[in-house]
Coordinates of C-alpha atoms and ligand atoms in Angstrom, one line a residue:
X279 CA -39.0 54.4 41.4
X280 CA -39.4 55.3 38.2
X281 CA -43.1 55.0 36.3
X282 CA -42.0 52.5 34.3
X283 CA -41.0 50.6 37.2
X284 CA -44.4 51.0 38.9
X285 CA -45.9 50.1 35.7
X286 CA -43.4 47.2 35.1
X287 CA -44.1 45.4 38.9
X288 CA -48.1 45.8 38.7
X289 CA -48.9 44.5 35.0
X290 CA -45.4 43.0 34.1
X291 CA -44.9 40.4 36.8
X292 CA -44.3 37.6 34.4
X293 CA -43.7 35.0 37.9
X294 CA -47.4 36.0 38.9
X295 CA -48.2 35.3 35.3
X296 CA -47.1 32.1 34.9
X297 CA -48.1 30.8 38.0
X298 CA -51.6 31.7 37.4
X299 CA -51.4 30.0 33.7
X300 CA -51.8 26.3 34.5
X301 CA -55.5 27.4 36.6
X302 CA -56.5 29.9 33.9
X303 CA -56.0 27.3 31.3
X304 CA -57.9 24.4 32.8
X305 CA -60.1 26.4 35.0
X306 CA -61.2 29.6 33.6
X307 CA -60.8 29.3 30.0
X308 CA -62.9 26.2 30.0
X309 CA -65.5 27.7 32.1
X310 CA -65.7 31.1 30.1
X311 CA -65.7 28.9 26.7
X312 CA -68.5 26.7 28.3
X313 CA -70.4 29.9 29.6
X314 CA -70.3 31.5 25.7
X315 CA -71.0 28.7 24.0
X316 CA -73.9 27.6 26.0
X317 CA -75.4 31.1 26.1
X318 CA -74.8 31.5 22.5
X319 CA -76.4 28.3 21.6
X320 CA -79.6 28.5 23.8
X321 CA -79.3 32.1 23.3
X322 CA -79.8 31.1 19.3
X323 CA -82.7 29.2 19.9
X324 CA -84.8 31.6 21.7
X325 CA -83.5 34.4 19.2
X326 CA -84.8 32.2 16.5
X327 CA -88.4 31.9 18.2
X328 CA -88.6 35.5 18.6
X329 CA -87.5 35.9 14.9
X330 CA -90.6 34.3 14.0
X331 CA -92.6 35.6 15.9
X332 CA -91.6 39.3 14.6
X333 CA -91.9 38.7 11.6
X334 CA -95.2 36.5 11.7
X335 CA -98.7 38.1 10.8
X336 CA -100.0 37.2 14.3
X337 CA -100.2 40.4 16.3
X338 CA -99.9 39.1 19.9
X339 CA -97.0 37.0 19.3
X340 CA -95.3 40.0 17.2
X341 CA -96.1 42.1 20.6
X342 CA -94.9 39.4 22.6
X343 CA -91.3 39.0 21.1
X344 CA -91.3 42.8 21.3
X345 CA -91.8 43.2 24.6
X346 CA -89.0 40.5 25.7
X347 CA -86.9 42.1 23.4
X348 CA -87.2 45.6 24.4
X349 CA -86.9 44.6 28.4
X350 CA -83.5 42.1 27.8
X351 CA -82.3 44.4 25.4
X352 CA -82.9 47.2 27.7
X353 CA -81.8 46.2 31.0
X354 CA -78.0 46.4 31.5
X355 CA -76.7 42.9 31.7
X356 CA -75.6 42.5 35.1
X357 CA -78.9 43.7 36.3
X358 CA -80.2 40.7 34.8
X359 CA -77.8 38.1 35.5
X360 CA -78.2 39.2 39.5
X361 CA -82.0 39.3 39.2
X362 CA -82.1 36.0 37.7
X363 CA -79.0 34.3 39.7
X364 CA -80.4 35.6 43.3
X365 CA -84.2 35.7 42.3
X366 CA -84.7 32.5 41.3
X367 CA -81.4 31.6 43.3
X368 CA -84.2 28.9 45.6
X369 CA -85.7 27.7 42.7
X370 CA -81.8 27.3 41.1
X371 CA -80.4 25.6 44.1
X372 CA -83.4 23.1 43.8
X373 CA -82.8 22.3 40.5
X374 CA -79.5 22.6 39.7
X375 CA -77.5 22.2 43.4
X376 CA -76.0 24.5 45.1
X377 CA -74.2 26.2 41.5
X378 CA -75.7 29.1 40.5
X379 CA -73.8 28.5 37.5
X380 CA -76.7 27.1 35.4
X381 CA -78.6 30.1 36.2
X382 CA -75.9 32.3 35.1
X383 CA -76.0 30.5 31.8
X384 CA -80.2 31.0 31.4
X385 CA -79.2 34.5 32.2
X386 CA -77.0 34.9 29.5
X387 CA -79.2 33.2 27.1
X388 CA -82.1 35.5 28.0
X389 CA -80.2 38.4 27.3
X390 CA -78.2 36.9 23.7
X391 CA -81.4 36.2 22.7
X392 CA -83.1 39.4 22.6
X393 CA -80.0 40.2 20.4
X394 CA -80.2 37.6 18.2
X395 CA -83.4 37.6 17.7
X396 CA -82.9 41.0 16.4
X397 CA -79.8 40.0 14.4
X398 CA -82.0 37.2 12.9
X399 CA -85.1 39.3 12.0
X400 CA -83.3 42.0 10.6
X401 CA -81.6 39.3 8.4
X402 CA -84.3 37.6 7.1
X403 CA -85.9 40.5 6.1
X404 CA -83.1 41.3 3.9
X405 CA -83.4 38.9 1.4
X406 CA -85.0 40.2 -1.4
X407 CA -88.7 39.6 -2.0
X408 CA -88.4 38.1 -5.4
X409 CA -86.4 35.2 -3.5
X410 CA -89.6 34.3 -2.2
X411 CA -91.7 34.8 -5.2
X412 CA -88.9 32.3 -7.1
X413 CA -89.9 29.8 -4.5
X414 CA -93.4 30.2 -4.7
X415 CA -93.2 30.1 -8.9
X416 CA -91.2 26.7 -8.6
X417 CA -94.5 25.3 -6.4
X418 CA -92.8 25.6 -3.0
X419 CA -95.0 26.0 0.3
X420 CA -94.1 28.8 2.0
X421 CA -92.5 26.8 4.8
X422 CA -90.1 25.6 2.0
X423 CA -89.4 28.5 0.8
X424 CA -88.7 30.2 4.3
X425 CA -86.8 27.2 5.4
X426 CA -84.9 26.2 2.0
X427 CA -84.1 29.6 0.5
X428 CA -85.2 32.8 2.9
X429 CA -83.5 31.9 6.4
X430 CA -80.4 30.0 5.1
X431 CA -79.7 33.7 3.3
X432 CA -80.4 35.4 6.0
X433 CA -78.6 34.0 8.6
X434 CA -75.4 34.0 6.3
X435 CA -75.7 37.6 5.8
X436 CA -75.9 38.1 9.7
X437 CA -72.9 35.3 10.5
X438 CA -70.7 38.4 10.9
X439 CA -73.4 39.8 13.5
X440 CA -73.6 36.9 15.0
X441 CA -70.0 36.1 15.9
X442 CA -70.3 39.2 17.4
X443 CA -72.6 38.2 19.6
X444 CA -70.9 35.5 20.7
X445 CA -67.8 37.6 21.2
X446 CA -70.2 39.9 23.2
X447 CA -71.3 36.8 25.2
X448 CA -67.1 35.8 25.6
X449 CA -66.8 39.3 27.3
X450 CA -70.6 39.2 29.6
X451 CA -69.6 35.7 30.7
X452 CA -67.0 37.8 33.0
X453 CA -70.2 38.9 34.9
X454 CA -71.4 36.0 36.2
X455 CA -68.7 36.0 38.5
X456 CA -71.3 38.5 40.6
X457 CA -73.0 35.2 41.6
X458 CA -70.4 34.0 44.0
X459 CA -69.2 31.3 41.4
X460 CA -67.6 28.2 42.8
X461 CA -64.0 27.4 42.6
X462 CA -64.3 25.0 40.3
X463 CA -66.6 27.6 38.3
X464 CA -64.4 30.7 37.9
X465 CA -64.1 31.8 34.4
X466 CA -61.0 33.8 32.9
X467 CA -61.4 37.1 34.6
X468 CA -62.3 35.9 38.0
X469 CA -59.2 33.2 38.1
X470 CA -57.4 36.5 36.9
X471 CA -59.1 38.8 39.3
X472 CA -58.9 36.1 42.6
X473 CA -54.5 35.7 41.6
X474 CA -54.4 39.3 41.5
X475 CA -55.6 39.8 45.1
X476 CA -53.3 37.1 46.3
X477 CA -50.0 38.5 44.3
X478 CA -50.4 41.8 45.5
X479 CA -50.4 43.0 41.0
X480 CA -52.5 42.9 38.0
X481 CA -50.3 40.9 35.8
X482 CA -53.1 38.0 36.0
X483 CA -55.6 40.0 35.0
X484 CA -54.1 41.5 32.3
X485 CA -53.0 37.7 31.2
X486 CA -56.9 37.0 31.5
X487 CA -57.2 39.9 29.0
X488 CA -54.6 38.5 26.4
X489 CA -56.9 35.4 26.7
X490 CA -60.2 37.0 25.8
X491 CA -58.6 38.6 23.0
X492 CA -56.9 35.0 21.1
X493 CA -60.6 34.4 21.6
X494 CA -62.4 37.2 20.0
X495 CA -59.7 38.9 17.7
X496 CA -59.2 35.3 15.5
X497 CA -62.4 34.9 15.1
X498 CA -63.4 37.9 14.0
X499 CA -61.1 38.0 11.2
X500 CA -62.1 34.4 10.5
X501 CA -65.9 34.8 10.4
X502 CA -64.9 38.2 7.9
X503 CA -63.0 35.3 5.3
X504 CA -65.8 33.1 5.5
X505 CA -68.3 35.1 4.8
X506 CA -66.4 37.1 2.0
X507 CA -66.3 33.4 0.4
X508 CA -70.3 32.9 1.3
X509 CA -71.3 35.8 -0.6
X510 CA -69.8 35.0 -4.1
X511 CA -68.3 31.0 -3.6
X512 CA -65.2 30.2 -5.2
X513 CA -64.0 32.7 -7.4
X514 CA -64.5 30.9 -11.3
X515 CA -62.4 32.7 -14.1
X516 CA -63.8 32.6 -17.5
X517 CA -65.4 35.7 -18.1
X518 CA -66.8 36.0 -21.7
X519 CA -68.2 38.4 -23.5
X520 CA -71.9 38.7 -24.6
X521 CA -71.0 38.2 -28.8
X522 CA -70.0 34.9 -27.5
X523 CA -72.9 34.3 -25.5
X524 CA -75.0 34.1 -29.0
X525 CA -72.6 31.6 -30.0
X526 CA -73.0 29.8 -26.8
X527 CA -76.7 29.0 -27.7
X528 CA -75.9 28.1 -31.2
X529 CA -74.1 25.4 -30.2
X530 CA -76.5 24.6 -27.4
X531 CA -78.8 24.0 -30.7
X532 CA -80.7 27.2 -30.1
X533 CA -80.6 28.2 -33.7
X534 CA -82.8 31.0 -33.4
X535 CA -84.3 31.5 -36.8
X536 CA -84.5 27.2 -37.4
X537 CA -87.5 25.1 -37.0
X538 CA -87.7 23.0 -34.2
X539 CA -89.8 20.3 -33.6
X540 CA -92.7 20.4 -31.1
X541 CA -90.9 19.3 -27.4
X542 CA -93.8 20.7 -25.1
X543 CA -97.1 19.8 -24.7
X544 CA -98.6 23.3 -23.9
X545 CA -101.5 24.3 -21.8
X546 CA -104.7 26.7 -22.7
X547 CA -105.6 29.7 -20.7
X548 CA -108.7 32.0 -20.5
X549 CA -109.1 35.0 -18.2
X550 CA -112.8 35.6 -18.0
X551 CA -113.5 39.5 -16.7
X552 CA -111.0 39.6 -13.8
X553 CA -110.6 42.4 -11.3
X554 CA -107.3 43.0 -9.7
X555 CA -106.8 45.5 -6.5
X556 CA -103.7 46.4 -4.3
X557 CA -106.0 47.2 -1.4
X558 CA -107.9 50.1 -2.3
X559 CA -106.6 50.7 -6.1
X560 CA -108.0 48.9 -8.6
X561 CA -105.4 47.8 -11.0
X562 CA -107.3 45.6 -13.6
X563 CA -110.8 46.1 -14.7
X564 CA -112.7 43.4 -16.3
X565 CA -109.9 42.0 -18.4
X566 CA -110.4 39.0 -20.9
X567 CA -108.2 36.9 -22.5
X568 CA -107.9 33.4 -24.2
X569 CA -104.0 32.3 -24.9
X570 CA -104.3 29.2 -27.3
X571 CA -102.5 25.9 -26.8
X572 CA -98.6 26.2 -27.7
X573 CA -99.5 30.2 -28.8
X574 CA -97.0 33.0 -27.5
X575 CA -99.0 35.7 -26.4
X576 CA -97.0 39.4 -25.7
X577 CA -98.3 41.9 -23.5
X578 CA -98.0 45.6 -24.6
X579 CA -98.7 48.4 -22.7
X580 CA -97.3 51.9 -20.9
X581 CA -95.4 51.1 -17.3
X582 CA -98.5 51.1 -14.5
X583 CA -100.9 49.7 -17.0
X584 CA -101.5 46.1 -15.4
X585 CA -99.3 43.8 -17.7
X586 CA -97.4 42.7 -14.5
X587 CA -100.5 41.9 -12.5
X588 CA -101.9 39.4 -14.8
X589 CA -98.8 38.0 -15.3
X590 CA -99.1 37.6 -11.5
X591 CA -102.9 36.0 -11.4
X592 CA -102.0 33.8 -13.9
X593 CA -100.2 31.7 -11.1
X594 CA -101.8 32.9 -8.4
X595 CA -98.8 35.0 -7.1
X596 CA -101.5 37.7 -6.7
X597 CA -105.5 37.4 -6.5
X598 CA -108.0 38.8 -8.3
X599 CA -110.7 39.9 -6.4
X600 CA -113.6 39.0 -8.8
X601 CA -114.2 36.9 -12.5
X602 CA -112.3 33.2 -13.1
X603 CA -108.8 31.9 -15.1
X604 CA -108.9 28.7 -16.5
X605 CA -106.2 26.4 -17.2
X606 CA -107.1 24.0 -19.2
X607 CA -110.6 24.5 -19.2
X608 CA -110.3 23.7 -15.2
X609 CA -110.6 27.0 -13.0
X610 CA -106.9 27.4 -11.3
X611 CA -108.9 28.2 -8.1
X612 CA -109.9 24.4 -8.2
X613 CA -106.6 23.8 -7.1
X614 CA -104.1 25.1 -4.5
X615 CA -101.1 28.0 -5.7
X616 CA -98.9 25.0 -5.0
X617 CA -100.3 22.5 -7.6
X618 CA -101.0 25.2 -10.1
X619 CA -97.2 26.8 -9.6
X620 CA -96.3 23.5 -10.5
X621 CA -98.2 23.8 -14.0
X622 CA -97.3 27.4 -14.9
X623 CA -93.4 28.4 -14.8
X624 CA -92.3 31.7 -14.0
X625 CA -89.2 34.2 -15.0
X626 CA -88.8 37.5 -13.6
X627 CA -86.8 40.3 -14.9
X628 CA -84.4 40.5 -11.9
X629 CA -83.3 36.4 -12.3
X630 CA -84.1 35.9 -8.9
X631 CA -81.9 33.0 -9.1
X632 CA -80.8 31.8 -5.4
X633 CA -77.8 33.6 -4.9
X634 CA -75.9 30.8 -2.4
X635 CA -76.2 27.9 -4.7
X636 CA -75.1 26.5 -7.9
X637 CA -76.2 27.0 -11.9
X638 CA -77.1 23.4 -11.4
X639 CA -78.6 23.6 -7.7
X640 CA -80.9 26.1 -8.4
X641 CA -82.6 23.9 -10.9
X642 CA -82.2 20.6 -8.4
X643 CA -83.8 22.1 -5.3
X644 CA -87.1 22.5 -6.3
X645 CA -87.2 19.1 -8.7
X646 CA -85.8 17.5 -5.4
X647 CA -88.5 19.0 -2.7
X648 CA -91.4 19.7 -4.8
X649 CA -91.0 16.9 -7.3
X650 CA -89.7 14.2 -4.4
X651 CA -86.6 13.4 -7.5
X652 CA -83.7 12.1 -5.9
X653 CA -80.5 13.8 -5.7
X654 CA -79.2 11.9 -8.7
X655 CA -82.2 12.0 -11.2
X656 CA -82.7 15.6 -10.3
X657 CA -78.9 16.4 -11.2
X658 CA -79.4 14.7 -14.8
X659 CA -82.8 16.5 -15.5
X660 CA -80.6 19.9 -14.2
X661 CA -78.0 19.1 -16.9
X662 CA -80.2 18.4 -19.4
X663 CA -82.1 21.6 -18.9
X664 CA -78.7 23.9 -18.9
X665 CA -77.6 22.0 -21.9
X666 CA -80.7 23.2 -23.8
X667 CA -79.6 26.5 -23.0
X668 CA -75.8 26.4 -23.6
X669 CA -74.7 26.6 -19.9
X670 CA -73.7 23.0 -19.1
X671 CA -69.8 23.9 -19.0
X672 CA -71.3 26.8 -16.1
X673 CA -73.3 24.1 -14.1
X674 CA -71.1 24.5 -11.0
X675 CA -71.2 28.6 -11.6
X676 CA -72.7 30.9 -9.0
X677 CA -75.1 33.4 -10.4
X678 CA -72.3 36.3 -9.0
X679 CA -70.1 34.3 -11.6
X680 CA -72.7 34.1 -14.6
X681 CA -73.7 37.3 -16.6
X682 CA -76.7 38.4 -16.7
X683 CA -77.7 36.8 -20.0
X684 CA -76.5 33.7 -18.7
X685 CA -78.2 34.1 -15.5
X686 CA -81.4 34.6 -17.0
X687 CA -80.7 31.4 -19.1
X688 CA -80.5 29.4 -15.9
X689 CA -84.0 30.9 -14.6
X690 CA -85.6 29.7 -17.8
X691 CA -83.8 26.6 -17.6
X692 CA -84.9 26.2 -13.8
X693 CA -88.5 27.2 -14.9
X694 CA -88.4 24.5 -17.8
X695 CA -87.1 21.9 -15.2
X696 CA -90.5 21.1 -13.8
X697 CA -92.0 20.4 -17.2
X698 CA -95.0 23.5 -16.8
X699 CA -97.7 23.7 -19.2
X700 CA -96.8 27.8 -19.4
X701 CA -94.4 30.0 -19.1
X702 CA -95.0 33.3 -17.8
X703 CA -92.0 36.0 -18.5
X704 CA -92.3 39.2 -16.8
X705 CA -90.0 41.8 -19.2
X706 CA -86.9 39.1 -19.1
X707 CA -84.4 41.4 -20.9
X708 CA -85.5 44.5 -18.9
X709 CA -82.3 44.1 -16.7
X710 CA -79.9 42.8 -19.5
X711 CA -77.1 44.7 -21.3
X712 CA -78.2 45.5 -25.1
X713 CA -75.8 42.5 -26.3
X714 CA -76.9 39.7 -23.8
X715 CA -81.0 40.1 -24.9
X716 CA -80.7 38.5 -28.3
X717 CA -79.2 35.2 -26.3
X718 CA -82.3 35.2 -24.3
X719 CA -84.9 36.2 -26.7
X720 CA -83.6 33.4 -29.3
X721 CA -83.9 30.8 -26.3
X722 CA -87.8 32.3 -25.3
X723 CA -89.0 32.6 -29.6
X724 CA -87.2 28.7 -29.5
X725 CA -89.5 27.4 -26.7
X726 CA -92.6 29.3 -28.6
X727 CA -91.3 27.6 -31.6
X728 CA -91.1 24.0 -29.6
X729 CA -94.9 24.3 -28.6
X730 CA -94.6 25.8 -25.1
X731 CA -97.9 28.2 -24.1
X732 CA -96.1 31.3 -23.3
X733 CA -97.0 34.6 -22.2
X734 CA -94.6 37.3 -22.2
X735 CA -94.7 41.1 -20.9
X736 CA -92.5 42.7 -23.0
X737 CA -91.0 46.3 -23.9
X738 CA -89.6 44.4 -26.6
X739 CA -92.2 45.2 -29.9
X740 CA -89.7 43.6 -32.3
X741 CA -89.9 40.0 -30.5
X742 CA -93.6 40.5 -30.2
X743 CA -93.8 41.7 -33.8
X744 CA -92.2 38.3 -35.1
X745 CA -92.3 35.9 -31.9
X746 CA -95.7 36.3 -31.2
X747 CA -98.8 34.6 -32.1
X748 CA -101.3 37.1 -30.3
X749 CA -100.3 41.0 -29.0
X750 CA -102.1 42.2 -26.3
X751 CA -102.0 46.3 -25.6
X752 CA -103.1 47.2 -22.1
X753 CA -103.6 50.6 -20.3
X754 CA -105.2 51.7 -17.8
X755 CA -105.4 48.2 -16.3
X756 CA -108.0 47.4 -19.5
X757 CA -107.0 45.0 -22.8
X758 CA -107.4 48.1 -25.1
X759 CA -106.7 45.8 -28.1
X760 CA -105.6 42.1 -28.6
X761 CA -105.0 40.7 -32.4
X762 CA -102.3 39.3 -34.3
X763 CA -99.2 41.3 -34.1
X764 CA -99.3 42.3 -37.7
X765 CA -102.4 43.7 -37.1
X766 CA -101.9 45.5 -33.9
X767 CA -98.6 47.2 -35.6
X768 CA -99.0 48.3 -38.8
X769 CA -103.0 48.7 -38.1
X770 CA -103.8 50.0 -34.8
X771 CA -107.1 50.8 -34.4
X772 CA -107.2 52.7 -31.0
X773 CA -105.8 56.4 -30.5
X774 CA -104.0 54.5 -27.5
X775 CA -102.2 52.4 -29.2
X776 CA -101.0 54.3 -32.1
X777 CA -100.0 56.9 -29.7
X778 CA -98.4 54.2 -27.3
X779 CA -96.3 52.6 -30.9
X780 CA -95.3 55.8 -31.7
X781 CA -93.1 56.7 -28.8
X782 CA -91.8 53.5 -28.7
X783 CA -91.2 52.8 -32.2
Ligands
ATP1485 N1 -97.4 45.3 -4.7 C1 -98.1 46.4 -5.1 N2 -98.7 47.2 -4.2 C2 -99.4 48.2 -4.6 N3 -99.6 48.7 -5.9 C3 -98.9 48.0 -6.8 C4 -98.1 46.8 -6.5 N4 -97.6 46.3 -7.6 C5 -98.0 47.1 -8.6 N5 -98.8 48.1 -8.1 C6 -99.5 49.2 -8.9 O1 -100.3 48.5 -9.8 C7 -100.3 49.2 -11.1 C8 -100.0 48.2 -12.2 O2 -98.6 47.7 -11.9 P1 -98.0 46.6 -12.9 O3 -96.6 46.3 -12.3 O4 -98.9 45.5 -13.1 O5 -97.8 47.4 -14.2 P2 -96.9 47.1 -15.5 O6 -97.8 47.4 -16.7 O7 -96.4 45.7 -15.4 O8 -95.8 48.2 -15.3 P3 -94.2 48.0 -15.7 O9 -94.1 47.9 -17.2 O10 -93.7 49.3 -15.2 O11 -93.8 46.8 -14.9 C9 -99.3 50.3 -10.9 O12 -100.0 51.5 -10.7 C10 -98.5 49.9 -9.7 O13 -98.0 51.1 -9.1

């Protein structure tokens, strides 16, 4: 007999094949689908606790999820399934019947879990910081933020880890067949295995492989296509280019050199010798500083020098460790981060626009959980705020599909939404191309204009220079100088400053 022949008679037996189909179907398909699914889904739910508790600030429960996860993860599968199926195989029969099924399924679980736990840990900490600084600016808790924003990104970004887990799960579900499964029970590779010994050939086994993979090879491809789509949503033509970006404003009603009239009713500020440190640097010294009501104050300075940091006291995204800020006359320490967040509206020079969601969600999430708006007032107060910067046609954009100018139009706009008192802008053009910063800087010298408090960190001296009520030159983590900007730039009184203007000049 030839090879082929011997090869032909033990896989190729399509008569053992097809006799064995009707059981595989309605027995072990079922079962190993049932087996997966639970383990994945209880096996989720544990991996979610243990997420939290890695990435919590509470030592103990960060060694706790450790140590489950290093034992599950480290014990080869079928150790634990049999320690846990015969173990606790009393305790099982007790609750459960004489199945040890169900214990084969908390086995499972136990193990996916230490996995997923991982999966979802390692995803959460992915998402960039500044997505949780965005929430914080727009006066979520940090619950919100984590449960809103944080975890919804990061379990996207680990759907394709995840699948494989439940493919991984699909394939371990073969080993519960160790337990001494019931008839009813069997899953693929044991209805496979059991028609095998009785045929005499392995054509049923390799039938129960063909059936793990139309499990696990569709959905791999499928969970790749849906998460391609995720990352960017639906692909929006209409690229522009930034000339036409200006003229995007314009018609917005952004003029950029025209009067408006006063819109905003802005707040006062006064920093009264503050002290900043990142644990054991001190990174502002004593720094004073009143910001007028419905003034535009710039702050100047080399990188390192602080300007960042009391942008960041300002709303509390960062505490100072001695001296008092007043909003309003009223210290913001009288109030919590939340309320004051609420008050003070912040854009950052990466966007940090929520990556998942609409032009005109971004702007609707916080009006609807922080404001308590509902769905439909929130929408109109969204539109109204991306008219006012030109991007109501791009309401239903993605920020993958906006440009940079644009996107940093939306963060103002989704700033603006919740009515602050003062804006905060930490070096907004930084990340722009040279043609998309006059569309944003026209939009910020327009809100000055309408009577907004603003206060702006800026590399830009020619904004500050005619934007500005007050400049402020830091180094050093000190206010060197502070005056109006004509002052400051064509009469700078410290060798700092004059040294500072002329290399960027
Ligand atoms: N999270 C942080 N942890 C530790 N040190 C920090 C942190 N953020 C900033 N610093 C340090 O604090 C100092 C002031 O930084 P800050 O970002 O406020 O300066 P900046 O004037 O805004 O600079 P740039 O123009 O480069 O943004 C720098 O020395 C910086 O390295």
């Amino acid at each position: 007999m030839s090879w082929y022949d011997t090869f032909a008679r033990s896989f190729l037996d399509f008569q053992a094949m097809a006799e064995v189909l009707p059981n595989m179907v309605r027995v072990g398909l079922k079962n190993t689908l049932i087996l997966a699914v639970a383990s994945t889904f209880f096996g989720t739910l544990i991996g979610i606790v243990l997420a939290v508790m890695g990435i919590s600030e509470n030592r103990p429960l960060k060694l706790l999820a450790r140590v489950y996860t290093d034992i599950f993860r480290g014990l080869p599968a079928i150790v634990t399934i049999l320690i846990i199926g015969q173990g606790f195989a009393r305790l099982g029969r007790d609750l459960f019947g004489p199945s040890p099924y169900p214990l084969g399924i908390l086995a499972l679980s136990l193990i996916a879990g230490a996995y997923i736990g991982e999966i979802f840990r390692a995803g959460i900490q992915s998402v960039e910081r500044g997505q949780i600084d965005a929430t914080r600016t727009l006066g979520m808790t940090y619950g919100q933020g984590m449960r809103l924003v944080v975890i919804p990104q990061g379990i996207r970004r680990v759907l394709p880890a995840l699948v494989n887990q439940f493919i991984g799960n699909v394939k371990d579900s073969s080993l519960v067949y160790f337990l001494g499964l019931l008839a009813s029970e069997r899953e693929l590779f044991r209805v496979g295995q059991d028609q095998a010994v009785l045929t005499g050939n392995l054509s049923p086994l390799l039938l129960a492989g063909v059936f793990y993979l139309v499990i696990t090879v569709p959905l791999t491809h499928l969970v790749n296509y849906i998460d391609a789509r995720m990352r960017v949503g639906k692909r929006i033509s209409g690229v522009q280019s930034g000339l036409k970006e200006v003229a995007e404003l314009a018609e917005a009603g952004v003029p950029g050199a025209a009067k408006s009239p006063a819109r905003f009713k802005g707040g006062s500020i006064e920093v009264k010798n503050i002290d900043m440190a990142y644990g054991a640097v001190q990174v502002l010294h004593d720094v004073s500083l009143k910001v007028e009501p419905g003034t535009v104050t710039c702050l100047i300075g080399p990188s390192g020098s602080g300007k960042s940091t009391l942008l960041r006291c300002l709303n509390r995204l960062v505490e100072c460790r001695a001296g008092d800020i007043l909003l309003d006359g009223e210290s913001i320490y009288s109030q919590t981060p939340d309320q004051l967040r609420r008050r003070v509206g912040m854009v950052f020079q990466q966007f940090n626009l929520f990556p998942d969601r609409s032009a005109l969600a971004n702007i609707t999430l916080a009006l609807r959980k922080v404001r308590g708006m509902s769905r439909q007032e929130a929408e109109r107060a969204a539109s109204a705020r991306l008219h006012e910067v030109g991007l109501l046609e791009r309401k239903d954009h993605r920020p993958a599909n906006l440009s940079g100018g644009q996107q940093q139009r939306v963060a103002i706009a989704r700033a603006l939404a919740l009515e602050p008192e003062i804006m905060l802008f930490d070096e907004v053009t930084s990340a722009l191309d040279p043609e998309l910063v006059k569309g944003v800087l026209n939009l910020m010298a327009d809100l000055g204009r309408g009577g907004m408090t603003m206060v702006v960190v800026t590399h830009e001296m020619n904004f500050a220079r005619k934007v500005a009520n007050q400049v402020v030159f830091m180094d050093e983590g000190r206010i060197v100088e502070a005056g109006r900007p004509a002052d400051l730039f064509d009469n700078p009184q410290s060798p700092r400053l004059r040294r500072f203007l002329s290399e960027v000049l």
